[in-house]
Amino acid sequence: MLRFSKHETTFNEITKNMNISIPDRSEYLKTLAQSGQKIMGVLPALYPRELLWAFDIHATEIWDPPGEILHANAHLQTTICPIVKKSLEFILKEPDIINAGYLFPHTCDSLQNLGTQVKDLIGVSLPVYTFYNPKGSFNKMTTKYYRDILQNYQLTLETIYGPLNPEKLLAACVLSHKIDSYLLAIQQARMTDHLAMNNLDYFKLMRAQEYLLPSDYLSLLEQVDILDQPSESPRARLMVSGILPPTSEILRFLDELGVGIVADDLLAGSRRIPKFPMDTPVSPLDYLTDRFFVLPPCSTRGGDLDERLHHLSKLMDASQAQGMLFDMIKFCEPELFDHRLLVKTLREKNIPVLTLETELDSHISGQDKTRIEAFTEILFEMASA
Amino acid sequence: MADLYFAGVDVGSLSTDVSIIDHSGKVLSEIVIPTGVNGSEAAEEAFGSALNLADLTREGITAITATGYGRASVAFATGKTTEISCHGVGAHQLFPRTGTVIDIGGQDSKVIQIDSHGRMLDFTMNDKCAAGTGRFLEVMANRLELDLDELSSPLNIKGESAPISSTCTVFAESEVISLLAKNTPREEIVHGLQRSIVNRIWSMVTSIGVEGEVTLTGGVAHNKGLVALLEEKLGLTLNIPENPQTVGALGGAHIARRAYQSNLESPTN
């Protein structure tokens, strides 16, 4: 069974409005590794986490580890995105907290190539796995392909960790289903002002799933208050699209300005939560396959751009978002391919759009601050008109 | 509304500008001074000069909007608004049929779309490089050992121009050094520099489009050669304010006036 957290953790991040504690990522993982937990480092973004949980492996996700990029630059072109660079920098340090290997899902060509590079060229002491997600929409061929790669990955893990216990896999799917249900409810509450939580706290909560044990994360979600009555609406309502949430400094700045991010189209956010509640799992393989194909449209999975536009439009309507912030990671090809048409379409609908480019620095430039502030002035004018 | 005065204080990277207006919007004084290293002190000094010029005291000003990159450093302001909104409002006040504002400032350039009330609809700003800004011209003037006035002399726009990068100030400066080493006439280099800024602005204009009349603001609007090239590129005549540097401050003063008026009209008052 998956363990609940009996280990001691430094709870040094208190979310003001939630009155619940989110453990610090680094301290939490250190304590977990010291307790003997198997931990696999997983690169963004979509992977069968339930399968890993069933083997008692904790999947901790590597998106934007802090620290300067130094050694990774020697292995990568300058036009590679900072997620890949920061991840490689992290891997090259061979951190103690990762003890069961690395998993590289096929999210984009850069991450796929990084997997190959780490495995065949750079070489690390831990096993390196790849997981080639299907590209394209739900159909007979893609579903069959997805089931096949799930089974192949299971076989790979069985060669190292022994036969899979089917009961454990079903339990992991049930846990995953519960987490999804809570996240869907919280996301819905956010859109309708039934969640008294600022931008910074909300995204801290969302991102805690990247490193907490699923049982710990579920406990955290269970503590979130969903209000019976809507709370005060923010001065302006914003939707954000991109890979990662805006940096803490930007979120804090939006909080100061009174702008609420009421909906998101983030790969590290709502794009990893099913579009609608799913039935409780009965057959793990069916559940995992279905879950993958009911995730919202995403630039990293190919598919139809019209479907994505339709989905964004629905989210904007449901959340009454007045404008869209595209927080684009520099050199993120999948996102940049879609970005131009998304912006054009939104502008045609008279929806204000702001695009920021980030290299995942914690610092926000004066120019970006002015851009954000000017954009909120447009939204405030709209709100008061 | 008699005896009510409003001010806009625009603390930019190169200059600090103040505009004082009365309740009807009539401009009473305008001041432009170099910002220097301390935006807060520059704001105090410029505001003091503008008050003297208008024969007013600080207590006589009803509301003050701070704008520009140093807006947060204006302690005496009653409100702050970005320079993007302020340039839109200022341009609308001077040229009511303005639909597009091109502001070439010291540190950055913007293209702003506004509606028939001067409200901002959309905008774009140049990226992290100073290419296409006043700073770019300052760096190049220094390299060419010309003053900014000499750099702005009107040129025969059909004449030769040296090719110069429009994307990076540092590269452009290297190119200028190479051109000087090849004894390229300075007027050709100046022409090339102006064309480089125009190309940069053009790429921003195309990203959001041109609506209505186009008003050029910011100190670079004094550069007659550049204005001629920009008009040629856009295929229209630009509105050039008498004091292009103070348009942001003027917009700020009008925003302060509007905020005061709407506060008076608020049902809670």
XYZ file of C-alpha atoms in Angstrom:
654
model
C 0.000 0.000 0.000
C 1.050 3.585 -0.506
C 2.195 5.120 2.712
C 0.734 8.135 4.371
C 3.333 10.563 5.590
C 4.549 9.414 8.954
C 7.916 11.022 8.349
C 8.847 14.327 9.905
C 8.674 17.238 7.532
C 9.554 20.893 7.764
C 6.348 22.732 7.087
C 7.741 26.116 6.314
C 5.239 27.406 3.799
C 1.930 28.440 5.244
C -0.773 29.493 2.867
C -2.425 32.538 4.360
C -5.979 32.028 3.288
C -6.236 28.279 3.412
C -4.913 27.809 6.916
C -3.237 24.610 5.729
C 0.429 23.790 5.437
C 2.273 22.813 2.300
C 5.651 21.214 2.939
C 8.743 22.678 1.347
C 9.663 20.603 -1.723
C 13.333 20.072 -1.034
C 12.971 19.277 2.688
C 10.068 16.948 2.029
C 11.908 14.926 -0.604
C 15.073 14.786 1.474
C 13.149 13.353 4.423
C 11.354 10.931 2.155
C 14.587 9.660 0.582
C 16.190 9.268 4.024
C 13.247 7.138 5.119
C 14.071 4.659 2.326
C 11.295 5.640 -0.097
C 11.992 4.794 -3.751
C 11.842 8.067 -5.666
C 11.877 8.473 -9.430
C 12.549 11.840 -11.057
C 9.962 12.431 -13.759
C 10.314 15.045 -16.457
C 7.226 16.904 -17.703
C 4.483 16.196 -18.230
C 2.110 13.228 -18.677
C 3.040 9.764 -17.457
C 1.243 6.807 -15.838
C 1.876 7.889 -12.263
C -0.512 5.193 -10.996
C 1.738 2.471 -12.393
C 4.708 3.848 -10.476
C 2.641 4.175 -7.304
C 1.635 0.518 -7.655
C 5.315 -0.417 -7.510
C 5.692 1.773 -4.380
C 7.741 4.247 -6.373
C 7.163 7.903 -5.630
C 7.206 10.043 -8.754
C 8.625 13.482 -8.129
C 8.367 15.819 -11.070
C 11.229 17.942 -12.382
C 9.918 21.097 -14.070
C 11.961 24.080 -13.014
C 14.506 23.192 -10.326
C 16.047 26.335 -8.827
C 19.645 27.302 -9.461
C 21.817 28.731 -12.176
C 22.293 26.878 -15.468
C 26.019 26.210 -15.787
C 27.037 22.687 -16.843
C 23.898 21.928 -18.853
C 24.832 24.601 -21.377
C 27.772 22.465 -22.440
C 25.405 19.757 -23.671
C 22.551 21.777 -25.159
C 22.000 24.284 -27.916
C 21.238 27.851 -26.923
C 17.769 27.594 -28.478
C 16.601 24.899 -26.040
C 13.946 25.821 -23.510
C 14.886 26.539 -19.891
C 12.841 23.569 -18.578
C 15.168 21.193 -20.411
C 18.251 23.138 -19.375
C 17.257 23.376 -15.726
C 16.295 19.694 -15.646
C 19.632 18.631 -17.075
C 21.482 20.861 -14.628
C 19.585 19.125 -11.836
C 20.264 15.634 -13.210
C 23.980 16.341 -13.687
C 24.244 17.035 -9.963
C 23.060 13.439 -9.340
C 20.917 14.521 -6.378
C 20.491 12.075 -3.479
C 16.740 12.531 -3.435
C 16.388 10.642 -6.712
C 17.205 6.954 -6.194
C 15.003 4.970 -8.591
C 15.900 6.544 -11.921
C 14.527 9.100 -14.325
C 11.496 8.956 -16.562
C 11.310 11.029 -19.757
C 7.807 11.208 -21.222
C 7.662 12.237 -24.865
C 6.251 15.707 -24.265
C 8.251 17.456 -26.963
C 11.273 16.778 -29.133
C 13.602 18.575 -26.736
C 12.588 16.444 -23.766
C 12.667 13.289 -25.862
C 16.172 14.132 -27.030
C 17.209 14.952 -23.488
C 16.153 11.446 -22.456
C 18.349 9.952 -25.165
C 21.229 12.248 -24.291
C 21.098 11.455 -20.571
C 20.822 7.732 -21.242
C 23.296 7.235 -24.086
C 25.695 10.168 -24.098
C 25.960 11.727 -20.673
C 25.252 8.605 -18.674
C 23.949 8.642 -15.122
C 24.278 5.988 -12.466
C 20.485 5.476 -12.255
C 18.206 3.820 -14.819
C 16.667 6.079 -17.469
C 13.207 5.279 -18.843
C 11.288 6.784 -21.715
C 7.549 6.859 -22.238
C 6.307 7.735 -25.703
C 2.859 9.247 -25.318
C 0.664 9.074 -28.415
C 0.195 12.280 -30.364
C -3.220 13.083 -31.756
C -6.794 12.680 -30.639
C -8.725 9.728 -29.315
C -9.227 6.970 -31.893
C -8.894 3.233 -32.162
C -5.249 3.359 -33.157
C -4.094 5.837 -30.499
C -5.936 4.006 -27.716
C -4.443 0.675 -28.736
C -1.015 2.283 -28.905
C -1.456 3.828 -25.459
C -2.523 0.492 -23.904
C 0.504 -1.165 -25.498
C 2.992 1.330 -24.113
C 1.390 1.093 -20.667
C 1.845 -2.662 -20.730
C 5.394 -2.348 -22.008
C 6.270 0.080 -19.257
C 4.716 -2.271 -16.699
C 6.877 -5.126 -18.043
C 9.983 -2.937 -17.833
C 9.275 -2.096 -14.198
C 8.511 -5.759 -13.410
C 11.977 -6.805 -14.617
C 13.437 -4.574 -11.880
C 10.853 -4.603 -9.102
C 9.162 -7.980 -9.565
C 5.583 -8.824 -10.578
C 2.965 -6.122 -10.290
C 0.263 -6.635 -7.671
C -3.005 -5.913 -9.557
C -4.726 -4.856 -6.316
C -2.083 -2.232 -5.769
C -2.608 -0.865 -9.260
C -6.357 -0.657 -8.716
C -5.789 1.113 -5.359
C -3.460 3.556 -7.085
C -6.091 4.260 -9.732
C -8.727 4.848 -7.044
C -6.377 7.269 -5.282
C -5.663 9.056 -8.547
C -9.398 9.265 -9.231
C -10.009 10.833 -5.810
C -7.286 13.421 -6.391
C -8.758 14.287 -9.780
C -12.229 14.660 -8.265
C -10.963 17.087 -5.630
C -8.957 19.057 -8.176
C -11.954 19.342 -10.483
C -14.091 20.622 -7.623
C -11.416 23.105 -6.535
C -10.935 24.297 -10.097
C -14.691 24.786 -10.456
C -14.817 26.664 -7.147
C -11.988 28.910 -8.333
C -13.914 29.821 -11.467
C -17.023 30.793 -9.517
C -15.342 32.610 -6.595
C -16.129 29.828 -4.134
C -12.493 29.552 -3.087
C -11.027 32.207 -0.803
C -7.465 31.792 -1.969
C -5.071 34.224 -3.623
C -3.190 33.442 -6.841
C 0.037 32.532 -5.092
C -1.567 30.077 -2.687
C -3.733 28.532 -5.368
C -0.798 27.660 -7.587
C 1.286 26.479 -4.626
C -1.515 24.059 -3.932
C -1.708 22.945 -7.579
C 2.027 22.442 -7.815
C 2.316 20.492 -4.567
C 1.157 17.402 -6.498
C 4.502 17.492 -8.311
C 6.346 16.255 -5.220
C 3.990 15.141 -2.448
C 3.120 11.504 -1.942
C -0.350 11.062 -3.442
C -1.791 10.240 -0.043
C -0.289 13.409 1.427
C -1.561 15.445 -1.471
C -5.026 14.024 -1.055
C -4.948 14.925 2.655
C -4.023 18.462 1.656
C -6.860 18.716 -0.847
C -9.330 17.420 1.736
C -8.506 20.420 3.916
C -9.373 22.995 1.254
C -12.534 24.914 2.073
C -14.988 25.306 -0.739
C -17.340 28.113 0.242
C -21.122 27.781 0.222
C -21.488 31.363 -0.992
C -19.248 33.144 -3.488
C -16.563 35.349 -1.963
C -15.781 38.839 -3.176
C -14.934 38.844 -6.867
C -11.455 40.078 -7.867
C -11.204 43.539 -9.490
C -10.389 41.845 -12.764
C -10.638 38.224 -13.888
C -7.839 36.655 -15.852
C -7.164 33.311 -17.480
C -3.595 32.119 -17.928
C -2.242 29.786 -20.592
C 1.168 28.178 -20.950
C 3.279 25.430 -19.460
C 3.918 26.513 -15.870
C 2.056 29.036 -13.724
C 3.586 32.522 -13.712
C 6.482 32.937 -11.276
C 5.745 33.665 -7.620
C 6.753 37.281 -8.145
C 4.215 37.740 -10.931
C 1.499 35.946 -8.945
C 2.218 38.178 -5.952
C 2.094 41.247 -8.195
C -1.269 40.204 -9.641
C -2.526 39.657 -6.092
C -1.430 43.199 -5.180
C -3.206 44.599 -8.230
C -6.413 42.757 -7.339
C -6.366 40.549 -10.418
C -7.541 36.981 -9.926
C -6.462 34.110 -12.159
C -9.842 32.432 -12.262
C -9.039 29.757 -14.832
C -5.968 28.209 -16.360
C -4.859 26.346 -19.441
C -1.512 25.250 -18.042
C 0.268 22.010 -18.695
C 1.271 21.964 -15.023
C -2.317 22.930 -14.112
C -5.677 22.112 -15.593
C -4.337 20.288 -18.659
C -3.422 17.376 -16.408
C -6.882 17.074 -14.870
C -9.658 15.244 -16.792
C -12.163 17.591 -18.414
C -15.031 16.009 -16.483
C -15.504 13.575 -13.571
C -14.742 9.983 -14.500
C -16.362 6.836 -13.142
C -14.614 5.095 -10.270
C -11.953 2.757 -11.682
C -12.783 -0.925 -12.037
C -10.282 -2.082 -14.626
C -6.960 -0.207 -14.173
C -5.836 -0.497 -17.790
C -9.172 0.787 -19.113
C -9.171 3.586 -16.540
C -5.638 4.724 -17.344
C -6.334 4.687 -21.068
C -9.620 6.548 -20.724
C -8.057 9.101 -18.394
C -5.336 9.968 -20.858
C -7.857 10.686 -23.584
C -10.213 12.810 -21.475
C -7.493 15.270 -20.570
C -8.029 18.745 -22.042
C -6.507 19.525 -25.436
C -2.808 20.318 -25.243
C -0.145 21.566 -27.625
C 2.188 18.781 -26.507
C -0.214 16.037 -27.602
C -0.896 17.351 -31.077
C -4.539 17.229 -31.986
C -6.980 19.724 -33.338
C -6.405 23.418 -32.651
C -10.111 24.158 -33.094
C -10.805 21.744 -30.254
C -8.336 23.661 -28.092
C -9.917 26.988 -29.014
C -13.335 25.612 -28.160
C -12.068 24.354 -24.807
C -10.441 27.717 -23.963
C -13.593 29.536 -24.915
C -15.649 27.294 -22.606
C -13.239 27.918 -19.720
C -13.326 31.672 -20.301
C -17.108 31.679 -20.342
C -17.424 29.506 -17.237
C -14.957 31.637 -15.281
C -16.069 34.957 -16.794
C -12.428 35.722 -17.477
C -12.042 39.115 -19.170
C -8.601 38.582 -20.622
C -5.946 35.992 -21.385
C -2.346 35.982 -20.245
C -0.039 33.759 -22.298
C 2.985 33.067 -20.120
C 5.304 31.579 -22.725
C 8.498 29.775 -21.903
C 11.262 30.864 -24.243
C 11.858 28.380 -27.096
C 8.883 26.197 -26.123
C 8.066 24.975 -29.624
C 4.754 23.157 -29.026
C 3.276 26.211 -27.343
C 4.680 28.653 -29.879
C 3.156 26.672 -32.761
C -0.352 27.223 -31.347
C 0.197 30.649 -29.844
C -0.147 32.816 -32.949
C -3.522 31.453 -33.970
C -4.836 31.458 -30.407
C -3.940 35.137 -30.012
C -5.428 36.031 -33.388
C -8.700 34.264 -32.589
C -9.039 35.800 -29.135
C -8.300 39.288 -30.498
C -10.963 38.807 -33.155
C -13.382 38.191 -30.298
C -12.198 41.448 -28.648
C -10.671 39.559 -25.751
C -7.597 41.405 -24.449
C -4.465 39.288 -24.675
C -1.060 39.750 -23.100
C 1.933 37.578 -23.923
C 4.920 37.404 -21.606
C 8.083 35.470 -22.312
C 9.830 33.794 -19.415
C 13.141 32.055 -18.959
C 11.933 30.851 -15.548
C 13.909 33.494 -13.689
C 12.423 34.392 -10.359
C 12.958 38.096 -11.073
C 10.338 40.091 -12.972
C 11.708 42.843 -15.217
C 10.491 46.433 -14.989
C 9.185 46.157 -18.543
C 7.141 43.055 -17.750
C 5.768 44.782 -14.662
C 4.667 47.690 -16.852
C 3.155 45.265 -19.388
C 1.163 43.494 -16.673
C 0.043 46.727 -15.060
C -1.021 48.253 -18.391
C -2.892 45.067 -19.247
C -4.743 45.178 -15.939
C -5.634 48.820 -16.668
C -7.402 47.574 -19.806
C -9.225 44.931 -17.751
C -10.199 47.448 -15.052
C -11.572 49.806 -17.702
C -13.594 46.924 -19.100
C -14.874 45.982 -15.671
C -15.953 49.546 -14.910
C -17.478 50.211 -18.350
C -14.694 73.212 -10.356
C -12.922 76.574 -10.368
C -9.396 76.701 -8.923
C -8.817 72.993 -9.275
C -5.497 71.932 -10.726
C -4.140 68.556 -11.705
C -0.662 67.297 -12.477
C 0.995 64.414 -14.270
C 4.571 63.460 -13.392
C 6.293 61.152 -15.882
C 9.579 59.785 -14.558
C 11.219 58.255 -17.613
C 14.646 56.706 -17.992
C 16.056 59.750 -19.785
C 13.791 62.653 -18.818
C 11.303 63.557 -16.120
C 8.341 65.520 -17.410
C 5.580 67.351 -15.588
C 2.365 68.801 -16.923
C -0.083 70.904 -14.899
C -3.613 71.543 -16.149
C -6.649 73.324 -14.768
C -10.147 71.897 -14.335
C -10.989 72.545 -18.003
C -7.904 70.727 -19.244
C -6.005 73.862 -20.194
C -2.268 73.373 -19.904
C -0.719 75.805 -17.422
C 2.862 74.586 -17.424
C 5.079 71.849 -18.797
C 8.587 70.972 -17.741
C 11.187 68.500 -19.029
C 14.415 67.834 -17.114
C 16.967 64.991 -17.282
C 16.123 62.194 -14.828
C 19.717 61.521 -13.835
C 20.377 58.825 -11.282
C 17.625 59.632 -8.806
C 14.076 59.532 -10.162
C 12.603 60.673 -6.890
C 14.718 63.837 -6.767
C 14.100 64.530 -10.456
C 10.345 64.280 -9.843
C 10.588 66.753 -6.944
C 12.672 69.182 -8.965
C 10.520 69.027 -12.105
C 7.315 69.326 -10.110
C 8.692 72.350 -8.224
C 9.670 74.037 -11.508
C 6.278 73.331 -13.069
C 4.520 74.801 -9.988
C 6.674 77.953 -10.230
C 5.951 78.288 -13.911
C 2.212 77.982 -13.311
C 2.436 80.247 -10.264
C 0.878 77.603 -8.054
C 1.744 75.998 -4.744
C 1.924 72.276 -4.042
C -1.152 72.539 -1.800
C -3.058 74.015 -4.726
C -2.839 70.794 -6.766
C -5.899 68.614 -6.273
C -4.586 65.322 -7.654
C -1.315 64.087 -9.131
C -0.738 60.999 -11.279
C 2.727 59.487 -11.378
C 3.714 57.577 -14.476
C 6.801 56.311 -16.297
C 9.229 53.606 -15.228
C 9.969 55.537 -12.025
C 6.300 56.050 -11.105
C 6.671 54.175 -7.841
C 9.304 56.660 -6.661
C 7.007 59.691 -6.768
C 6.047 59.881 -3.117
C 3.838 62.957 -3.464
C 1.573 61.459 -6.172
C -2.044 60.669 -5.329
C -2.236 57.863 -7.890
C -0.130 55.986 -10.404
C -0.849 54.763 -13.910
C 1.397 53.178 -16.516
C 2.903 55.395 -19.172
C 1.091 53.279 -21.756
C -2.340 54.442 -20.581
C -1.040 57.976 -20.049
C 0.322 58.305 -23.586
C -3.017 57.079 -24.933
C -4.980 59.655 -22.948
C -2.471 62.441 -23.669
C -2.493 61.759 -27.422
C -6.293 61.687 -27.409
C -6.417 65.076 -25.694
C -4.125 66.639 -28.292
C -5.465 64.824 -31.356
C -8.951 63.471 -30.617
C -9.065 61.375 -33.776
C -6.018 59.381 -32.735
C -6.517 55.637 -32.964
C -2.883 54.581 -32.731
C -0.095 56.034 -30.619
C 3.555 55.311 -31.303
C 5.640 56.276 -28.305
C 9.391 56.071 -28.747
C 10.710 56.564 -25.259
C 14.184 56.568 -23.811
C 14.155 52.979 -22.628
C 11.389 51.333 -24.614
C 8.977 51.885 -27.457
C 5.288 51.141 -27.541
C 2.497 51.019 -30.048
C -0.849 51.658 -28.387
C -4.338 51.327 -29.813
C -6.975 53.563 -28.247
C -10.712 53.996 -28.708
C -12.598 57.216 -29.450
C -12.482 58.114 -25.726
C -8.731 57.656 -25.428
C -9.104 54.350 -23.583
C -6.432 51.787 -24.285
C -7.573 48.758 -26.267
C -4.290 46.995 -26.951
C -0.570 47.664 -26.915
C 2.783 46.167 -27.691
C 6.178 47.013 -26.242
C 9.641 46.365 -27.591
C 11.581 43.514 -26.068
C 14.466 43.612 -23.681
C 16.885 45.351 -26.077
C 17.097 49.129 -26.392
C 17.076 48.899 -30.211
C 14.370 51.216 -31.532
C 14.442 53.568 -28.548
C 15.830 56.941 -27.572
C 18.687 55.231 -25.760
C 19.700 53.628 -29.056
C 20.015 57.080 -30.666
C 21.918 58.407 -27.665
C 24.456 55.566 -27.834
C 24.894 56.069 -31.564
C 25.185 59.854 -31.297
C 27.945 59.346 -28.789
C 29.724 56.899 -31.073
C 29.401 59.270 -34.057
C 30.461 62.248 -31.948
C 27.279 64.103 -32.874
C 24.742 65.694 -30.590
C 21.139 64.503 -30.727
C 20.058 67.552 -32.740
C 22.605 66.768 -35.425
C 21.328 63.219 -35.464
C 17.807 64.436 -36.153
C 18.477 66.665 -39.135
C 16.106 66.008 -42.010
C 17.718 63.939 -44.697
C 17.022 63.182 -48.276
C 15.178 59.945 -47.662
C 15.816 58.756 -51.179
C 19.557 58.972 -50.514
C 21.923 56.203 -49.518
C 21.657 54.635 -46.109
C 24.112 52.289 -44.476
C 22.581 48.935 -43.456
C 22.400 48.678 -39.651
C 20.889 46.010 -37.401
C 17.440 46.780 -36.041
C 17.407 44.112 -33.367
C 20.341 44.787 -31.081
C 21.930 48.018 -29.873
C 25.268 46.358 -29.142
C 25.491 44.759 -32.595
C 24.364 48.016 -34.197
C 27.108 49.907 -32.394
C 29.688 47.405 -33.659
C 28.321 47.888 -37.158
C 28.653 51.656 -36.804
C 32.282 51.242 -35.713
C 32.950 49.090 -38.799
C 31.227 51.621 -41.058
C 33.310 54.451 -39.609
C 36.445 52.383 -40.165
C 35.441 52.040 -43.815
C 35.069 55.845 -44.032
C 31.337 55.604 -44.706
C 29.943 59.167 -44.685
C 28.333 59.986 -41.351
C 25.083 61.132 -42.971
C 24.694 57.674 -44.531
C 25.211 56.104 -41.116
C 22.714 58.499 -39.530
C 20.233 57.637 -42.249
C 20.851 53.950 -41.613
C 20.273 54.414 -37.884
C 16.985 56.187 -38.490
C 15.895 53.463 -40.881
C 16.877 50.849 -38.313
C 14.578 52.408 -35.695
C 11.770 52.759 -38.222
C 12.086 49.065 -39.153
C 11.909 48.146 -35.494
C 8.821 50.287 -34.937
C 7.265 48.940 -38.123
C 7.484 45.364 -36.855
C 5.665 46.424 -33.696
C 3.034 48.324 -35.657
C 2.311 45.296 -37.843
C 1.799 43.095 -34.782
C -1.234 45.082 -33.616
C -2.178 47.095 -36.704
C -2.959 50.755 -37.354
C -6.355 52.262 -36.547
C -7.390 55.885 -37.097
C -4.887 58.732 -37.036
C -1.395 57.970 -35.780
C 0.218 60.209 -33.176
C 3.938 59.998 -32.446
C 5.019 60.782 -28.881
C 8.266 60.721 -26.926
C 11.443 62.697 -27.430
C 12.348 60.843 -30.635
C 9.415 62.625 -32.344
C 11.790 65.634 -32.534
C 13.914 63.656 -34.982
C 12.692 65.018 -38.302
C 14.592 62.514 -40.421
C 13.095 59.620 -38.538
C 9.590 61.094 -38.720
C 9.911 61.433 -42.503
C 11.037 57.824 -42.832
C 8.257 56.573 -40.564
C 5.637 58.516 -42.514
C 6.993 57.032 -45.718
C 6.847 53.517 -44.271
C 3.329 53.929 -42.867
C 2.082 55.827 -45.910
C 0.418 58.520 -43.833
C 1.103 61.805 -42.091
C 1.815 61.532 -38.392
C 0.387 63.832 -35.740
C 3.404 65.366 -34.014
C 2.637 67.155 -30.736
C 4.329 70.467 -30.038
C 5.893 68.925 -26.927
C 6.086 65.190 -27.694
C 8.036 64.462 -24.506
C 5.285 65.689 -22.193
C 2.381 63.733 -23.702
C 2.638 61.046 -21.010
C 2.655 63.663 -18.246
C -0.269 65.441 -19.893
C -2.178 62.149 -20.036
C -1.358 61.604 -16.366
C -2.762 65.024 -15.473
C -5.984 64.234 -17.364
C -6.253 60.853 -15.650
C -5.930 62.629 -12.284
C -8.667 65.057 -13.371
C -10.961 62.229 -14.533
C -10.402 60.250 -11.333
C -11.281 63.319 -9.261
C -14.419 63.968 -11.307
C -15.631 60.362 -11.210
C -14.996 60.302 -7.470
C -17.235 63.374 -7.141
C -19.906 61.686 -9.215
C -19.698 58.467 -7.184
C -22.954 57.724 -5.312
C -21.030 57.396 -2.045
C -20.033 61.076 -2.209
